[in-house]
PDB file of N, CA and C in Angstrom:
ATOM      1  N   MET H   1       0.843  -1.176   0.000  1.00  0.00           N
ATOM      2  CA  MET H   1       0.000   0.000   0.000  1.00  0.00           C
ATOM      3  C   MET H   1       0.891   1.243   0.000  1.00  0.00           C
ATOM      4  N   TRP H   2       0.356   2.314  -0.548  1.00  0.00           N
ATOM      5  CA  TRP H   2       1.074   3.581  -0.547  1.00  0.00           C
ATOM      6  C   TRP H   2       0.894   4.280   0.802  1.00  0.00           C
ATOM      7  N   TYR H   3       1.946   4.992   1.210  1.00  0.00           N
ATOM      8  CA  TYR H   3       1.907   5.793   2.438  1.00  0.00           C
ATOM      9  C   TYR H   3       2.512   7.154   2.143  1.00  0.00           C
ATOM     10  N   VAL H   4       1.833   8.196   2.624  1.00  0.00           N
ATOM     11  CA  VAL H   4       2.362   9.548   2.496  1.00  0.00           C
ATOM     12  C   VAL H   4       3.123   9.862   3.780  1.00  0.00           C
ATOM     13  N   ILE H   5       4.314  10.391   3.601  1.00  0.00           N
ATOM     14  CA  ILE H   5       5.137  10.830   4.725  1.00  0.00           C
ATOM     15  C   ILE H   5       5.387  12.314   4.517  1.00  0.00           C
ATOM     16  N   TYR H   6       4.775  13.125   5.398  1.00  0.00           N
ATOM     17  CA  TYR H   6       4.919  14.573   5.310  1.00  0.00           C
ATOM     18  C   TYR H   6       5.715  15.040   6.521  1.00  0.00           C
ATOM     19  N   SER H   7       6.806  15.729   6.246  1.00  0.00           N
ATOM     20  CA  SER H   7       7.695  16.178   7.307  1.00  0.00           C
ATOM     21  C   SER H   7       7.845  17.692   7.251  1.00  0.00           C
ATOM     22  N   GLU H   8       7.865  18.313   8.425  1.00  0.00           N
ATOM     23  CA  GLU H   8       8.066  19.757   8.520  1.00  0.00           C
ATOM     24  C   GLU H   8       9.427  20.044   9.135  1.00  0.00           C
ATOM     25  N   ASP H   9      10.129  20.990   8.524  1.00  0.00           N
ATOM     26  CA  ASP H   9      11.475  21.344   8.970  1.00  0.00           C
ATOM     27  C   ASP H   9      11.464  22.252  10.197  1.00  0.00           C
ATOM     28  N   VAL H  10      12.560  22.192  10.936  1.00  0.00           N
ATOM     29  CA  VAL H  10      12.826  23.190  11.960  1.00  0.00           C
ATOM     30  C   VAL H  10      13.250  24.472  11.244  1.00  0.00           C
ATOM     31  N   GLU H  11      13.303  25.575  11.957  1.00  0.00           N
ATOM     32  CA  GLU H  11      13.791  26.835  11.380  1.00  0.00           C
ATOM     33  C   GLU H  11      15.263  26.682  10.984  1.00  0.00           C
ATOM     34  N   ASN H  12      15.642  27.343   9.909  1.00  0.00           N
ATOM     35  CA  ASN H  12      17.036  27.369   9.454  1.00  0.00           C
ATOM     36  C   ASN H  12      17.619  25.967   9.275  1.00  0.00           C
ATOM     37  N   SER H  13      16.875  25.110   8.616  1.00  0.00           N
ATOM     38  CA  SER H  13      17.282  23.714   8.442  1.00  0.00           C
ATOM     39  C   SER H  13      18.268  23.485   7.297  1.00  0.00           C
ATOM     40  N   LEU H  14      18.467  24.475   6.442  1.00  0.00           N
ATOM     41  CA  LEU H  14      19.242  24.258   5.218  1.00  0.00           C
ATOM     42  C   LEU H  14      20.640  23.683   5.460  1.00  0.00           C
ATOM     43  N   PRO H  15      21.433  24.187   6.395  1.00  0.00           N
ATOM     44  CA  PRO H  15      22.758  23.582   6.605  1.00  0.00           C
ATOM     45  C   PRO H  15      22.679  22.101   7.004  1.00  0.00           C
ATOM     46  N   MET H  16      21.724  21.755   7.844  1.00  0.00           N
ATOM     47  CA  MET H  16      21.563  20.351   8.250  1.00  0.00           C
ATOM     48  C   MET H  16      21.083  19.503   7.078  1.00  0.00           C
ATOM     49  N   ARG H  17      20.181  20.075   6.257  1.00  0.00           N
ATOM     50  CA  ARG H  17      19.704  19.360   5.067  1.00  0.00           C
ATOM     51  C   ARG H  17      20.872  19.035   4.139  1.00  0.00           C
ATOM     52  N   LYS H  18      21.704  20.037   3.884  1.00  0.00           N
ATOM     53  CA  LYS H  18      22.827  19.837   2.965  1.00  0.00           C
ATOM     54  C   LYS H  18      23.743  18.724   3.450  1.00  0.00           C
ATOM     55  N   GLN H  19      23.977  18.657   4.740  1.00  0.00           N
ATOM     56  CA  GLN H  19      24.884  17.650   5.289  1.00  0.00           C
ATOM     57  C   GLN H  19      24.271  16.246   5.203  1.00  0.00           C
ATOM     58  N   ALA H  20      22.988  16.112   5.486  1.00  0.00           N
ATOM     59  CA  ALA H  20      22.347  14.798   5.527  1.00  0.00           C
ATOM     60  C   ALA H  20      21.784  14.352   4.178  1.00  0.00           C
ATOM     61  N   ARG H  21      21.759  15.246   3.196  1.00  0.00           N
ATOM     62  CA  ARG H  21      21.096  14.959   1.919  1.00  0.00           C
ATOM     63  C   ARG H  21      21.604  13.709   1.196  1.00  0.00           C
ATOM     64  N   PRO H  22      22.918  13.489   1.074  1.00  0.00           N
ATOM     65  CA  PRO H  22      23.358  12.290   0.350  1.00  0.00           C
ATOM     66  C   PRO H  22      22.800  10.988   0.937  1.00  0.00           C
ATOM     67  N   ALA H  23      22.813  10.857   2.244  1.00  0.00           N
ATOM     68  CA  ALA H  23      22.286   9.640   2.879  1.00  0.00           C
ATOM     69  C   ALA H  23      20.769   9.554   2.718  1.00  0.00           C
ATOM     70  N   HIS H  24      20.092  10.690   2.814  1.00  0.00           N
ATOM     71  CA  HIS H  24      18.644  10.747   2.621  1.00  0.00           C
ATOM     72  C   HIS H  24      18.277  10.274   1.214  1.00  0.00           C
ATOM     73  N   LEU H  25      18.968  10.799   0.209  1.00  0.00           N
ATOM     74  CA  LEU H  25      18.686  10.427  -1.180  1.00  0.00           C
ATOM     75  C   LEU H  25      19.047   8.977  -1.469  1.00  0.00           C
ATOM     76  N   GLU H  26      20.081   8.477  -0.848  1.00  0.00           N
ATOM     77  CA  GLU H  26      20.492   7.077  -1.057  1.00  0.00           C
ATOM     78  C   GLU H  26      19.381   6.116  -0.621  1.00  0.00           C
ATOM     79  N   ARG H  27      18.754   6.408   0.507  1.00  0.00           N
ATOM     80  CA  ARG H  27      17.647   5.565   0.985  1.00  0.00           C
ATOM     81  C   ARG H  27      16.470   5.623   0.023  1.00  0.00           C
ATOM     82  N   LEU H  28      16.154   6.817  -0.456  1.00  0.00           N
ATOM     83  CA  LEU H  28      15.054   6.946  -1.414  1.00  0.00           C
ATOM     84  C   LEU H  28      15.377   6.244  -2.729  1.00  0.00           C
ATOM     85  N   GLN H  29      16.620   6.340  -3.168  1.00  0.00           N
ATOM     86  CA  GLN H  29      17.014   5.694  -4.420  1.00  0.00           C
ATOM     87  C   GLN H  29      16.859   4.181  -4.335  1.00  0.00           C
ATOM     88  N   THR H  30      17.168   3.613  -3.184  1.00  0.00           N
ATOM     89  CA  THR H  30      16.985   2.172  -2.992  1.00  0.00           C
ATOM     90  C   THR H  30      15.526   1.787  -3.216  1.00  0.00           C
ATOM     91  N   LEU H  31      14.603   2.560  -2.652  1.00  0.00           N
ATOM     92  CA  LEU H  31      13.181   2.284  -2.859  1.00  0.00           C
ATOM     93  C   LEU H  31      12.765   2.562  -4.304  1.00  0.00           C
ATOM     94  N   ALA H  32      13.306   3.610  -4.903  1.00  0.00           N
ATOM     95  CA  ALA H  32      12.992   3.922  -6.305  1.00  0.00           C
ATOM     96  C   ALA H  32      13.420   2.779  -7.214  1.00  0.00           C
ATOM     97  N   ASP H  33      14.589   2.208  -6.956  1.00  0.00           N
ATOM     98  CA  ASP H  33      15.079   1.086  -7.757  1.00  0.00           C
ATOM     99  C   ASP H  33      14.161  -0.132  -7.652  1.00  0.00           C
ATOM    100  N   GLN H  34      13.396  -0.202  -6.560  1.00  0.00           N
ATOM    101  CA  GLN H  34      12.446  -1.302  -6.348  1.00  0.00           C
ATOM    102  C   GLN H  34      11.038  -0.944  -6.832  1.00  0.00           C
ATOM    103  N   GLY H  35      10.881   0.256  -7.421  1.00  0.00           N
ATOM    104  CA  GLY H  35       9.580   0.685  -7.913  1.00  0.00           C
ATOM    105  C   GLY H  35       8.606   1.073  -6.806  1.00  0.00           C
ATOM    106  N   ARG H  36       9.142   1.530  -5.668  1.00  0.00           N
ATOM    107  CA  ARG H  36       8.304   1.798  -4.497  1.00  0.00           C
ATOM    108  C   ARG H  36       8.159   3.285  -4.182  1.00  0.00           C
ATOM    109  N   VAL H  37       8.527   4.168  -5.138  1.00  0.00           N
ATOM    110  CA  VAL H  37       8.386   5.610  -4.927  1.00  0.00           C
ATOM    111  C   VAL H  37       7.383   6.160  -5.938  1.00  0.00           C
ATOM    112  N   LEU H  38       6.315   6.739  -5.427  1.00  0.00           N
ATOM    113  CA  LEU H  38       5.325   7.382  -6.289  1.00  0.00           C
ATOM    114  C   LEU H  38       5.695   8.839  -6.506  1.00  0.00           C
ATOM    115  N   ALA H  39       6.142   9.505  -5.448  1.00  0.00           N
ATOM    116  CA  ALA H  39       6.555  10.910  -5.519  1.00  0.00           C
ATOM    117  C   ALA H  39       7.468  11.191  -4.334  1.00  0.00           C
ATOM    118  N   ALA H  40       8.386  12.132  -4.530  1.00  0.00           N
ATOM    119  CA  ALA H  40       9.274  12.524  -3.439  1.00  0.00           C
ATOM    120  C   ALA H  40       9.866  13.889  -3.754  1.00  0.00           C
ATOM    121  N   GLY H  41       9.888  14.760  -2.747  1.00  0.00           N
ATOM    122  CA  GLY H  41      10.520  16.051  -2.948  1.00  0.00           C
ATOM    123  C   GLY H  41      10.296  16.993  -1.781  1.00  0.00           C
ATOM    124  N   PRO H  42      11.092  18.061  -1.760  1.00  0.00           N
ATOM    125  CA  PRO H  42      10.987  19.057  -0.696  1.00  0.00           C
ATOM    126  C   PRO H  42       9.981  20.147  -1.034  1.00  0.00           C
ATOM    127  N   CYS H  43       9.592  20.898  -0.002  1.00  0.00           N
ATOM    128  CA  CYS H  43       8.683  22.037  -0.150  1.00  0.00           C
ATOM    129  C   CYS H  43       9.506  23.317  -0.031  1.00  0.00           C
ATOM    130  N   PRO H  44       9.735  24.034  -1.135  1.00  0.00           N
ATOM    131  CA  PRO H  44      10.531  25.264  -1.068  1.00  0.00           C
ATOM    132  C   PRO H  44       9.902  26.299  -0.131  1.00  0.00           C
ATOM    133  N   ALA H  45      10.745  27.049   0.554  1.00  0.00           N
ATOM    134  CA  ALA H  45      10.282  28.069   1.495  1.00  0.00           C
ATOM    135  C   ALA H  45       9.702  29.290   0.778  1.00  0.00           C
ATOM    136  N   ILE H  46      10.042  29.450  -0.498  1.00  0.00           N
ATOM    137  CA  ILE H  46       9.504  30.541  -1.306  1.00  0.00           C
ATOM    138  C   ILE H  46       8.935  29.952  -2.587  1.00  0.00           C
ATOM    139  N   ASP H  47       8.175  30.730  -3.316  1.00  0.00           N
ATOM    140  CA  ASP H  47       7.521  30.269  -4.538  1.00  0.00           C
ATOM    141  C   ASP H  47       8.520  30.221  -5.691  1.00  0.00           C
ATOM    142  N   ASN H  48       9.445  29.245  -5.605  1.00  0.00           N
ATOM    143  CA  ASN H  48      10.492  29.103  -6.603  1.00  0.00           C
ATOM    144  C   ASN H  48      11.034  27.688  -6.500  1.00  0.00           C
ATOM    145  N   GLU H  49      11.233  27.023  -7.644  1.00  0.00           N
ATOM    146  CA  GLU H  49      11.772  25.661  -7.614  1.00  0.00           C
ATOM    147  C   GLU H  49      13.146  25.602  -6.983  1.00  0.00           C
ATOM    148  N   ASP H  50      13.933  26.656  -7.141  1.00  0.00           N
ATOM    149  CA  ASP H  50      15.259  26.726  -6.517  1.00  0.00           C
ATOM    150  C   ASP H  50      15.251  27.877  -5.513  1.00  0.00           C
ATOM    151  N   PRO H  51      14.910  27.590  -4.261  1.00  0.00           N
ATOM    152  CA  PRO H  51      14.764  28.667  -3.284  1.00  0.00           C
ATOM    153  C   PRO H  51      16.079  29.227  -2.759  1.00  0.00           C
ATOM    154  N   GLY H  52      17.204  28.651  -3.196  1.00  0.00           N
ATOM    155  CA  GLY H  52      18.497  29.147  -2.742  1.00  0.00           C
ATOM    156  C   GLY H  52      18.607  29.107  -1.237  1.00  0.00           C
ATOM    157  N   GLU H  53      19.110  30.183  -0.657  1.00  0.00           N
ATOM    158  CA  GLU H  53      19.337  30.231   0.789  1.00  0.00           C
ATOM    159  C   GLU H  53      18.053  30.297   1.600  1.00  0.00           C
ATOM    160  N   ALA H  54      16.887  30.529   0.947  1.00  0.00           N
ATOM    161  CA  ALA H  54      15.615  30.494   1.670  1.00  0.00           C
ATOM    162  C   ALA H  54      15.331  29.082   2.176  1.00  0.00           C
ATOM    163  N   GLY H  55      15.864  28.092   1.459  1.00  0.00           N
ATOM    164  CA  GLY H  55      15.745  26.703   1.888  1.00  0.00           C
ATOM    165  C   GLY H  55      14.362  26.106   1.708  1.00  0.00           C
ATOM    166  N   PHE H  56      14.028  25.197   2.589  1.00  0.00           N
ATOM    167  CA  PHE H  56      12.816  24.407   2.469  1.00  0.00           C
ATOM    168  C   PHE H  56      12.074  24.380   3.803  1.00  0.00           C
ATOM    169  N   THR H  57      10.770  24.123   3.727  1.00  0.00           N
ATOM    170  CA  THR H  57       9.955  24.073   4.939  1.00  0.00           C
ATOM    171  C   THR H  57       9.548  22.657   5.307  1.00  0.00           C
ATOM    172  N   GLY H  58       9.841  21.708   4.447  1.00  0.00           N
ATOM    173  CA  GLY H  58       9.485  20.324   4.719  1.00  0.00           C
ATOM    174  C   GLY H  58       9.649  19.460   3.492  1.00  0.00           C
ATOM    175  N   SER H  59       9.140  18.238   3.582  1.00  0.00           N
ATOM    176  CA  SER H  59       9.245  17.280   2.486  1.00  0.00           C
ATOM    177  C   SER H  59       7.996  16.418   2.426  1.00  0.00           C
ATOM    178  N   LEU H  60       7.717  15.907   1.234  1.00  0.00           N
ATOM    179  CA  LEU H  60       6.628  14.979   1.033  1.00  0.00           C
ATOM    180  C   LEU H  60       7.139  13.807   0.218  1.00  0.00           C
ATOM    181  N   VAL H  61       6.881  12.606   0.695  1.00  0.00           N
ATOM    182  CA  VAL H  61       7.189  11.408  -0.080  1.00  0.00           C
ATOM    183  C   VAL H  61       5.977  10.491  -0.029  1.00  0.00           C
ATOM    184  N   ILE H  62       5.750   9.786  -1.105  1.00  0.00           N
ATOM    185  CA  ILE H  62       4.700   8.776  -1.156  1.00  0.00           C
ATOM    186  C   ILE H  62       5.383   7.480  -1.563  1.00  0.00           C
ATOM    187  N   LEU H  63       5.377   6.526  -0.645  1.00  0.00           N
ATOM    188  CA  LEU H  63       6.155   5.302  -0.795  1.00  0.00           C
ATOM    189  C   LEU H  63       5.292   4.070  -0.565  1.00  0.00           C
ATOM    190  N   ASP H  64       5.725   2.956  -1.118  1.00  0.00           N
ATOM    191  CA  ASP H  64       5.027   1.682  -0.997  1.00  0.00           C
ATOM    192  C   ASP H  64       5.660   0.841   0.112  1.00  0.00           C
ATOM    193  N   PHE H  65       4.830   0.445   1.087  1.00  0.00           N
ATOM    194  CA  PHE H  65       5.256  -0.456   2.165  1.00  0.00           C
ATOM    195  C   PHE H  65       4.165  -1.491   2.392  1.00  0.00           C
ATOM    196  N   ASP H  66       4.502  -2.559   3.097  1.00  0.00           N
ATOM    197  CA  ASP H  66       3.539  -3.607   3.408  1.00  0.00           C
ATOM    198  C   ASP H  66       2.603  -3.227   4.545  1.00  0.00           C
ATOM    199  N   SER H  67       3.022  -2.252   5.382  1.00  0.00           N
ATOM    200  CA  SER H  67       2.192  -1.876   6.524  1.00  0.00           C
ATOM    201  C   SER H  67       2.519  -0.460   6.982  1.00  0.00           C
ATOM    202  N   LEU H  68       1.608   0.105   7.741  1.00  0.00           N
ATOM    203  CA  LEU H  68       1.825   1.418   8.344  1.00  0.00           C
ATOM    204  C   LEU H  68       3.023   1.374   9.290  1.00  0.00           C
ATOM    205  N   GLU H  69       3.175   0.294  10.004  1.00  0.00           N
ATOM    206  CA  GLU H  69       4.306   0.158  10.929  1.00  0.00           C
ATOM    207  C   GLU H  69       5.640   0.210  10.184  1.00  0.00           C
ATOM    208  N   GLN H  70       5.718  -0.458   9.028  1.00  0.00           N
ATOM    209  CA  GLN H  70       6.940  -0.419   8.225  1.00  0.00           C
ATOM    210  C   GLN H  70       7.207   0.988   7.716  1.00  0.00           C
ATOM    211  N   ALA H  71       6.163   1.679   7.286  1.00  0.00           N
ATOM    212  CA  ALA H  71       6.332   3.052   6.794  1.00  0.00           C
ATOM    213  C   ALA H  71       6.825   3.963   7.906  1.00  0.00           C
ATOM    214  N   LYS H  72       6.251   3.818   9.103  1.00  0.00           N
ATOM    215  CA  LYS H  72       6.680   4.636  10.239  1.00  0.00           C
ATOM    216  C   LYS H  72       8.119   4.330  10.634  1.00  0.00           C
ATOM    217  N   ALA H  73       8.487   3.073  10.629  1.00  0.00           N
ATOM    218  CA  ALA H  73       9.856   2.694  10.974  1.00  0.00           C
ATOM    219  C   ALA H  73      10.839   3.277   9.966  1.00  0.00           C
ATOM    220  N   TRP H  74      10.479   3.224   8.681  1.00  0.00           N
ATOM    221  CA  TRP H  74      11.350   3.787   7.647  1.00  0.00           C
ATOM    222  C   TRP H  74      11.493   5.292   7.859  1.00  0.00           C
ATOM    223  N   ALA H  75      10.381   5.977   8.112  1.00  0.00           N
ATOM    224  CA  ALA H  75      10.409   7.427   8.319  1.00  0.00           C
ATOM    225  C   ALA H  75      11.235   7.794   9.550  1.00  0.00           C
ATOM    226  N   ASP H  76      11.092   7.027  10.621  1.00  0.00           N
ATOM    227  CA  ASP H  76      11.832   7.315  11.858  1.00  0.00           C
ATOM    228  C   ASP H  76      13.342   7.196  11.672  1.00  0.00           C
ATOM    229  N   ALA H  77      13.768   6.378  10.718  1.00  0.00           N
ATOM    230  CA  ALA H  77      15.198   6.151  10.491  1.00  0.00           C
ATOM    231  C   ALA H  77      15.787   7.078   9.432  1.00  0.00           C
ATOM    232  N   ASP H  78      15.002   8.022   8.928  1.00  0.00           N
ATOM    233  CA  ASP H  78      15.488   8.931   7.884  1.00  0.00           C
ATOM    234  C   ASP H  78      16.659   9.762   8.397  1.00  0.00           C
ATOM    235  N   PRO H  79      17.712   9.916   7.608  1.00  0.00           N
ATOM    236  CA  PRO H  79      18.845  10.746   8.022  1.00  0.00           C
ATOM    237  C   PRO H  79      18.461  12.185   8.367  1.00  0.00           C
ATOM    238  N   TYR H  80      17.408  12.713   7.739  1.00  0.00           N
ATOM    239  CA  TYR H  80      16.967  14.058   8.101  1.00  0.00           C
ATOM    240  C   TYR H  80      16.402  14.083   9.528  1.00  0.00           C
ATOM    241  N   VAL H  81      15.784  12.990   9.954  1.00  0.00           N
ATOM    242  CA  VAL H  81      15.282  12.902  11.337  1.00  0.00           C
ATOM    243  C   VAL H  81      16.460  12.878  12.297  1.00  0.00           C
ATOM    244  N   THR H  82      17.419  12.009  12.041  1.00  0.00           N
ATOM    245  CA  THR H  82      18.558  11.878  12.960  1.00  0.00           C
ATOM    246  C   THR H  82      19.436  13.123  12.960  1.00  0.00           C
ATOM    247  N   ALA H  83      19.429  13.887  11.858  1.00  0.00           N
ATOM    248  CA  ALA H  83      20.225  15.121  11.785  1.00  0.00           C
ATOM    249  C   ALA H  83      19.501  16.320  12.398  1.00  0.00           C
ATOM    250  N   GLY H  84      18.227  16.150  12.788  1.00  0.00           N
ATOM    251  CA  GLY H  84      17.482  17.242  13.391  1.00  0.00           C
ATOM    252  C   GLY H  84      16.842  18.196  12.403  1.00  0.00           C
ATOM    253  N   VAL H  85      16.719  17.796  11.138  1.00  0.00           N
ATOM    254  CA  VAL H  85      16.110  18.648  10.114  1.00  0.00           C
ATOM    255  C   VAL H  85      14.609  18.809  10.354  1.00  0.00           C
ATOM    256  N   TYR H  86      13.950  17.725  10.730  1.00  0.00           N
ATOM    257  CA  TYR H  86      12.496  17.736  10.868  1.00  0.00           C
ATOM    258  C   TYR H  86      12.058  17.986  12.300  1.00  0.00           C
ATOM    259  N   LYS H  87      11.037  18.851  12.455  1.00  0.00           N
ATOM    260  CA  LYS H  87      10.426  19.045  13.769  1.00  0.00           C
ATOM    261  C   LYS H  87       9.218  18.138  13.945  1.00  0.00           C
ATOM    262  N   SER H  88       8.639  17.673  12.827  1.00  0.00           N
ATOM    263  CA  SER H  88       7.521  16.733  12.907  1.00  0.00           C
ATOM    264  C   SER H  88       7.456  15.883  11.645  1.00  0.00           C
ATOM    265  N   VAL H  89       6.957  14.668  11.817  1.00  0.00           N
ATOM    266  CA  VAL H  89       6.793  13.730  10.709  1.00  0.00           C
ATOM    267  C   VAL H  89       5.435  13.053  10.865  1.00  0.00           C
ATOM    268  N   THR H  90       4.636  13.100   9.799  1.00  0.00           N
ATOM    269  CA  THR H  90       3.324  12.461   9.793  1.00  0.00           C
ATOM    270  C   THR H  90       3.326  11.367   8.735  1.00  0.00           C
ATOM    271  N   VAL H  91       2.861  10.186   9.110  1.00  0.00           N
ATOM    272  CA  VAL H  91       2.791   9.047   8.189  1.00  0.00           C
ATOM    273  C   VAL H  91       1.344   8.574   8.155  1.00  0.00           C
ATOM    274  N   LYS H  92       0.775   8.512   6.934  1.00  0.00           N
ATOM    275  CA  LYS H  92      -0.613   8.088   6.777  1.00  0.00           C
ATOM    276  C   LYS H  92      -0.755   7.196   5.546  1.00  0.00           C
ATOM    277  N   PRO H  93      -1.715   6.275   5.582  1.00  0.00           N
ATOM    278  CA  PRO H  93      -2.020   5.501   4.366  1.00  0.00           C
ATOM    279  C   PRO H  93      -2.517   6.446   3.276  1.00  0.00           C
ATOM    280  N   TYR H  94      -2.248   6.082   2.021  1.00  0.00           N
ATOM    281  CA  TYR H  94      -2.602   6.923   0.882  1.00  0.00           C
ATOM    282  C   TYR H  94      -3.215   6.052  -0.207  1.00  0.00           C
ATOM    283  N   LYS H  95      -4.340   6.481  -0.729  1.00  0.00           N
ATOM    284  CA  LYS H  95      -4.987   5.775  -1.833  1.00  0.00           C
ATOM    285  C   LYS H  95      -4.841   6.600  -3.097  1.00  0.00           C
ATOM    286  N   LYS H  96      -4.087   6.085  -4.053  1.00  0.00           N
ATOM    287  CA  LYS H  96      -3.895   6.779  -5.323  1.00  0.00           C
ATOM    288  C   LYS H  96      -5.145   6.603  -6.190  1.00  0.00           C
ATOM    289  N   VAL H  97      -5.686   7.733  -6.660  1.00  0.00           N
ATOM    290  CA  VAL H  97      -6.868   7.698  -7.519  1.00  0.00           C
ATOM    291  C   VAL H  97      -6.526   8.195  -8.923  1.00  0.00           C
ATOM    292  N   PHE H  98      -5.791   9.294  -9.041  1.00  0.00           N
ATOM    293  CA  PHE H  98      -5.377   9.840 -10.345  1.00  0.00           C
ATOM    294  C   PHE H  98      -3.878   9.945 -10.407  1.00  0.00           C
ATOM    295  N   PRO H  99      -3.238   9.933 -11.518  1.00  0.00           N
ATOM    296  CA  PRO H  99      -3.762   9.476 -12.807  1.00  0.00           C
ATOM    297  C   PRO H  99      -3.854   7.983 -12.865  1.00  0.00           C
TER     298      PRO H  99
END
């Protein structure tokens, strides 16, 4: 089943994001290689695809797991969590309707 993982950043998270990003992307790439990523990306702090030093306010990923518990465990182990980038993480089941 698909699960949406929505995370909100702490203030001034950009330096921590930059440091943890390679490990964060490596985990996502592993799932992408298995066909388990529907969508993934950050939320820019300003209305621009490249917010520069304004940074990001959070992230959204939609991933395939066998259970809510597995999705939560995966989210809890995210390098952005351990690096202190996120102030909150929400994991919910997701039903894809379109396209």
